[in-house]
Short mmCIF file of C-alpha atoms and ligand atoms in Angstrom, two decimals:
data_model
loop_
_atom_site.label_atom_id
_atom_site.label_comp_id
_atom_site.label_asym_id
_atom_site.label_seq_id
_atom_site.Cartn_x
_atom_site.Cartn_y
_atom_site.Cartn_z
CA MET A 53 -40.04 28.33 42.13
CA LYS A 54 -36.52 29.71 42.36
CA ILE A 55 -35.07 26.66 43.65
CA LEU A 56 -36.80 24.28 40.70
CA SER A 57 -35.49 26.82 37.62
CA LEU A 58 -31.96 26.46 39.46
CA ALA A 59 -32.32 22.76 39.25
CA ALA A 60 -33.49 23.03 35.84
CA ALA A 61 -30.70 25.21 35.08
CA ALA A 62 -28.53 22.70 36.52
CA LEU A 63 -29.63 19.74 34.62
CA ALA A 64 -29.45 22.03 31.29
CA ALA A 65 -25.94 22.74 32.20
CA ALA A 66 -25.23 19.50 32.84
CA MET A 67 -26.64 17.89 29.51
CA LEU A 68 -24.85 20.66 27.72
CA LEU A 69 -21.47 19.54 29.14
CA SER A 70 -22.31 15.76 28.54
CA THR A 71 -23.15 16.45 24.81
CA THR A 72 -19.99 18.92 24.61
CA SER A 73 -17.59 16.03 25.93
CA ALA A 74 -19.27 13.21 23.75
CA HIS A 75 -18.26 15.40 20.56
CA ALA A 76 -14.28 16.14 22.31
CA GLU A 77 -14.06 12.19 22.05
CA ASP A 78 -14.88 11.84 18.44
CA CYS A 79 -12.00 11.83 16.12
CA ILE A 80 -12.14 13.57 13.11
CA ALA A 81 -9.83 13.77 10.14
CA PRO A 82 -9.56 16.74 8.05
CA SER A 83 -10.63 14.79 4.72
CA ALA A 84 -13.04 11.78 4.60
CA ASP A 85 -10.73 10.08 1.99
CA PRO A 86 -7.78 8.53 3.90
CA PHE A 87 -5.35 9.06 0.47
CA ASP A 88 -5.57 12.82 1.24
CA LEU A 89 -4.24 13.16 4.88
CA GLU A 90 -0.90 14.25 5.52
CA GLU A 91 1.53 12.43 7.81
CA ALA A 92 0.84 14.91 10.69
CA ASP A 93 -3.01 14.43 10.27
CA VAL A 94 -2.74 10.64 10.23
CA VAL A 95 -0.55 10.88 13.79
CA THR A 96 -3.12 12.96 15.18
CA LEU A 97 -6.10 11.08 14.22
CA TYR A 98 -4.32 7.87 15.48
CA GLU A 99 -3.65 9.22 18.68
CA CYS A 100 -7.29 10.21 19.20
CA MET A 101 -7.98 6.49 18.43
CA GLU A 102 -5.67 4.26 20.11
CA ALA A 103 -7.20 4.04 23.41
CA LYS A 104 -10.62 3.77 21.78
CA MET A 105 -9.21 0.86 19.54
CA LEU A 106 -7.56 -1.32 22.44
CA ALA A 107 -10.66 -0.70 24.77
CA GLY A 108 -12.96 -2.35 21.84
CA TYR A 109 -10.63 -5.20 20.58
CA THR A 110 -10.11 -6.33 24.33
CA LYS A 111 -13.91 -6.28 25.39
CA GLY A 112 -14.08 -9.74 24.52
CA GLU A 113 -11.73 -12.85 25.13
CA ASP A 114 -9.47 -12.91 22.06
CA PRO A 115 -5.99 -13.60 23.51
CA VAL A 116 -3.96 -11.48 20.84
CA ALA A 117 -6.01 -8.63 21.42
CA ALA A 118 -4.82 -8.62 25.16
CA VAL A 119 -1.14 -8.31 24.02
CA TYR A 120 -0.42 -7.29 20.75
CA ARG A 121 0.32 -4.17 21.89
CA GLU A 122 3.48 -4.80 23.61
CA TRP A 123 4.76 -6.35 20.53
CA ALA A 124 7.26 -5.04 18.23
CA VAL A 125 5.53 -2.35 15.92
CA THR A 126 6.34 -2.63 12.09
CA ALA A 127 5.78 0.94 10.97
CA THR A 128 6.57 4.47 12.07
CA ARG A 129 3.14 5.35 11.61
CA PRO A 130 0.09 3.90 9.97
CA ALA A 131 -0.68 4.00 6.60
CA VAL A 132 -3.33 3.35 4.15
CA ALA A 133 -2.25 0.51 1.52
CA GLY A 134 -5.87 0.07 -0.50
CA PRO A 135 -6.55 -3.29 0.39
CA HIS A 136 -8.36 -3.87 3.96
CA GLY A 137 -10.79 -1.78 3.21
CA GLU A 138 -9.08 1.42 2.59
CA ARG A 139 -8.42 1.55 6.17
CA LEU A 140 -5.32 3.09 8.11
CA LEU A 141 -3.32 0.06 9.26
CA LEU A 142 -0.77 -0.66 11.62
CA THR A 143 0.88 -4.04 12.16
CA PHE A 144 2.62 -5.34 15.25
CA ALA A 145 4.67 -8.57 15.08
CA ASN A 146 5.26 -10.95 18.33
CA ASP A 147 8.52 -12.27 19.26
CA VAL A 148 8.57 -14.94 17.10
CA ALA A 149 8.13 -13.46 13.78
CA ALA A 150 9.55 -9.74 14.76
CA GLU A 151 13.15 -10.61 13.63
CA GLN A 152 12.31 -12.14 10.10
CA TYR A 153 9.40 -9.89 9.47
CA LEU A 154 11.18 -6.68 9.76
CA LYS A 155 13.69 -7.71 7.31
CA PHE A 156 10.85 -7.11 4.85
CA GLU A 157 12.39 -9.84 2.52
CA TYR A 158 11.01 -10.76 -0.80
CA GLU A 159 12.10 -13.77 -1.36
CA GLY A 160 12.43 -17.21 0.17
CA VAL A 161 10.74 -16.06 3.45
CA GLU A 162 9.52 -18.87 5.68
CA MET A 163 8.01 -17.40 8.98
CA PRO A 164 8.99 -19.62 12.11
CA VAL A 165 5.81 -21.32 13.58
CA GLY A 166 4.17 -19.56 16.31
CA SER A 167 4.58 -16.25 14.30
CA VAL A 168 1.82 -13.67 14.99
CA LEU A 169 1.19 -10.63 13.01
CA ALA A 170 -1.82 -8.62 14.30
CA LYS A 171 -3.00 -5.40 12.36
CA GLU A 172 -5.05 -2.57 13.82
CA SER A 173 -7.26 -0.42 11.20
CA VAL A 174 -9.03 2.90 11.44
CA LYS A 175 -11.98 3.51 9.23
CA LEU A 176 -13.21 7.06 8.09
CA GLY A 177 -16.94 7.71 7.73
CA LYS A 178 -18.84 10.53 6.67
CA GLU A 179 -17.08 13.75 7.18
CA GLY A 180 -14.04 12.25 8.25
CA LYS A 181 -15.09 10.70 11.28
CA ALA A 182 -12.94 7.74 12.51
CA ARG A 183 -14.26 4.52 13.53
CA ILE A 184 -12.82 1.85 15.00
CA GLY A 185 -11.90 -1.01 12.31
CA PRO A 186 -11.34 -4.94 12.87
CA LEU A 187 -7.99 -6.21 14.56
CA PHE A 188 -6.75 -8.58 11.60
CA ILE A 189 -4.57 -11.44 13.02
CA MET A 190 -2.31 -13.96 10.78
CA THR A 191 -1.04 -16.86 13.11
CA LYS A 192 1.49 -19.41 11.64
CA VAL A 193 0.82 -22.81 12.35
CA ALA A 194 2.97 -26.31 11.90
CA ALA A 195 3.01 -27.93 8.68
CA GLY A 196 -0.11 -30.04 7.49
CA GLU A 197 -2.20 -27.63 10.27
CA ALA A 198 -3.42 -25.44 7.54
CA ASP A 199 -1.91 -26.43 4.14
CA GLU A 200 -4.38 -24.65 2.13
CA THR A 201 -3.26 -21.70 3.24
CA ASP A 202 0.18 -22.22 3.49
CA ASN A 203 -0.12 -22.74 7.35
CA TRP A 204 -1.45 -19.16 8.09
CA VAL A 205 -4.86 -19.11 9.93
CA TYR A 206 -6.43 -16.00 9.59
CA SER A 207 -8.61 -14.63 12.55
CA GLY A 208 -10.16 -11.40 13.33
CA VAL A 209 -11.47 -9.28 16.15
CA GLN A 210 -14.11 -6.79 15.73
CA PRO A 211 -14.41 -3.40 17.33
CA ASN A 212 -16.87 -4.75 19.95
CA GLY A 213 -13.99 -7.58 21.00
CA LYS A 214 -16.02 -10.36 19.33
CA PRO A 215 -14.65 -12.71 16.93
CA MET A 216 -14.94 -11.91 12.84
CA LYS A 217 -16.67 -14.60 11.12
CA PHE A 218 -15.21 -15.46 7.10
CA LYS A 219 -13.57 -18.24 5.39
CA GLN A 220 -10.12 -18.91 5.35
CA ALA A 221 -9.93 -18.45 1.62
CA PHE A 222 -11.23 -15.00 1.78
CA CYS A 223 -8.16 -13.51 3.10
CA HIS A 224 -5.64 -16.20 1.73
CA ASP A 225 -6.71 -15.41 -1.86
CA CYS A 226 -5.24 -12.52 -1.78
CA HIS A 227 -2.55 -12.88 0.74
CA ALA A 228 -1.13 -15.97 -1.26
CA ALA A 229 -0.39 -13.30 -4.11
CA PHE A 230 2.50 -12.63 -1.88
CA SER A 231 3.83 -16.23 -2.33
CA ASP A 232 7.58 -15.21 -2.05
CA GLN A 233 7.16 -13.42 1.38
CA ASP A 234 5.46 -16.55 2.99
CA ALA A 235 1.89 -14.52 2.23
CA LEU A 236 3.13 -11.55 4.13
CA ALA A 237 2.37 -8.17 2.27
CA TYR A 238 3.97 -5.75 4.85
CA PRO A 239 3.47 -2.14 5.51
CA LEU A 240 3.88 0.29 2.59
CA GLU A 241 7.83 0.94 1.95
CA GLU A 242 7.71 4.65 3.18
CA VAL A 243 6.71 3.58 6.61
CA ARG A 244 8.41 0.42 7.39
CA ILE A 245 10.43 0.35 10.35
CA GLY A 246 14.26 0.81 9.43
CA ALA A 247 13.30 1.64 5.99
CA THR A 248 16.33 3.71 4.37
CA ASN A 249 14.62 5.16 1.26
C1 HEC B 554 -7.63 -7.69 -1.35
C2 HEC B 554 -6.21 -8.44 -0.61
C3 HEC B 554 -6.16 -8.86 1.02
C4 HEC B 554 -7.34 -9.41 1.45
C5 HEC B 554 -8.43 -9.87 1.16
C6 HEC B 554 -6.86 -9.65 2.91
N1 HEC B 554 -5.43 -8.96 3.06
FE1 HEC B 554 -4.41 -8.68 5.08
N2 HEC B 554 -2.98 -7.65 3.91
C7 HEC B 554 -3.32 -7.19 2.35
C8 HEC B 554 -2.26 -6.30 2.15
C9 HEC B 554 -2.06 -5.36 0.79
C10 HEC B 554 -1.52 -5.96 3.33
C11 HEC B 554 -0.42 -5.01 3.68
C12 HEC B 554 -0.76 -3.65 4.00
C13 HEC B 554 -0.38 -2.74 5.21
O1 HEC B 554 -0.31 -3.41 6.30
O2 HEC B 554 0.02 -1.73 4.66
C14 HEC B 554 -1.73 -6.96 4.42
C15 HEC B 554 -1.67 -7.27 5.39
C16 HEC B 554 -1.98 -7.89 6.41
C17 HEC B 554 -1.65 -8.30 7.74
C18 HEC B 554 -0.24 -7.90 8.07
C19 HEC B 554 0.71 -8.78 8.03
C20 HEC B 554 1.43 -8.74 6.44
O3 HEC B 554 0.94 -9.28 5.47
O4 HEC B 554 2.15 -7.93 6.32
C21 HEC B 554 -2.59 -9.08 8.37
C22 HEC B 554 -2.37 -9.62 9.66
C23 HEC B 554 -3.64 -9.33 7.75
N3 HEC B 554 -3.31 -8.66 6.50
C24 HEC B 554 -4.61 -10.29 7.75
C25 HEC B 554 -5.71 -10.41 7.07
C26 HEC B 554 -6.93 -11.14 7.35
C27 HEC B 554 -7.14 -11.93 8.45
C28 HEC B 554 -7.71 -11.16 6.11
C29 HEC B 554 -9.11 -11.63 5.96
C30 HEC B 554 -10.06 -11.30 7.00
C31 HEC B 554 -6.95 -10.17 5.13
N4 HEC B 554 -5.70 -10.23 5.45
C32 HEC B 554 -7.33 -9.92 3.91
C33 HEC B 554 -4.18 -7.69 1.46
C34 HEC B 554 -5.27 -8.42 1.95
#
């Protein structure tokens, strides 16, 4: 009897431990409204989510998901722009794109062929619980390969590593508004790398 109850107690303790650690893994923001978050809240939340995001995106075969974290980060911290589902966003630029992208120019921008931008996203759910959002990707291809979308190819990776499905126009109809910037929208001004104001 004694041994049995000891075993039961150990089991109960183990279960308690596993539920506790599952909660410890949750990343909770102090507000469910991303626009309410202070800079420090965003940074803390993102630190909690970083490894989870990468683990999710790299579950599949996406070649960008496998490497984008080694690219140039384009903002000092993630931020919420509004478009892209009010998610917290952080964009990375590959070697081909970085030099031009990081100038954040407003006119006459022509990104070199082979430029790739990859943007992580985090969505706040009920009670501020953070969830991994998609990895959004734009790839510049040679003239003539995707004329209708200014030679950008849009793609995305779901939090489970699988490719997202959508029409190119779904993304480009909005990005086309930034035509002087070669369809790039850039991070919010105050978080751009090297921003002086
Ligand atoms: C309603 C408008 C809108 C739609 C639709 C949209 N985007 Fe964006 N996108 C933006 C804005 C605004 C930004 C800049 C916001 C930020 O990063 O802070 C942006 C930024 C990006 C970036 C970073 C490069 C840049 O423009 O600076 C990528 C990559 C991207 N979007 C991919 C996609 C993909 C893929 C889709 C379709 C699944 C899509 N976008 C749909 C508005 C949109």
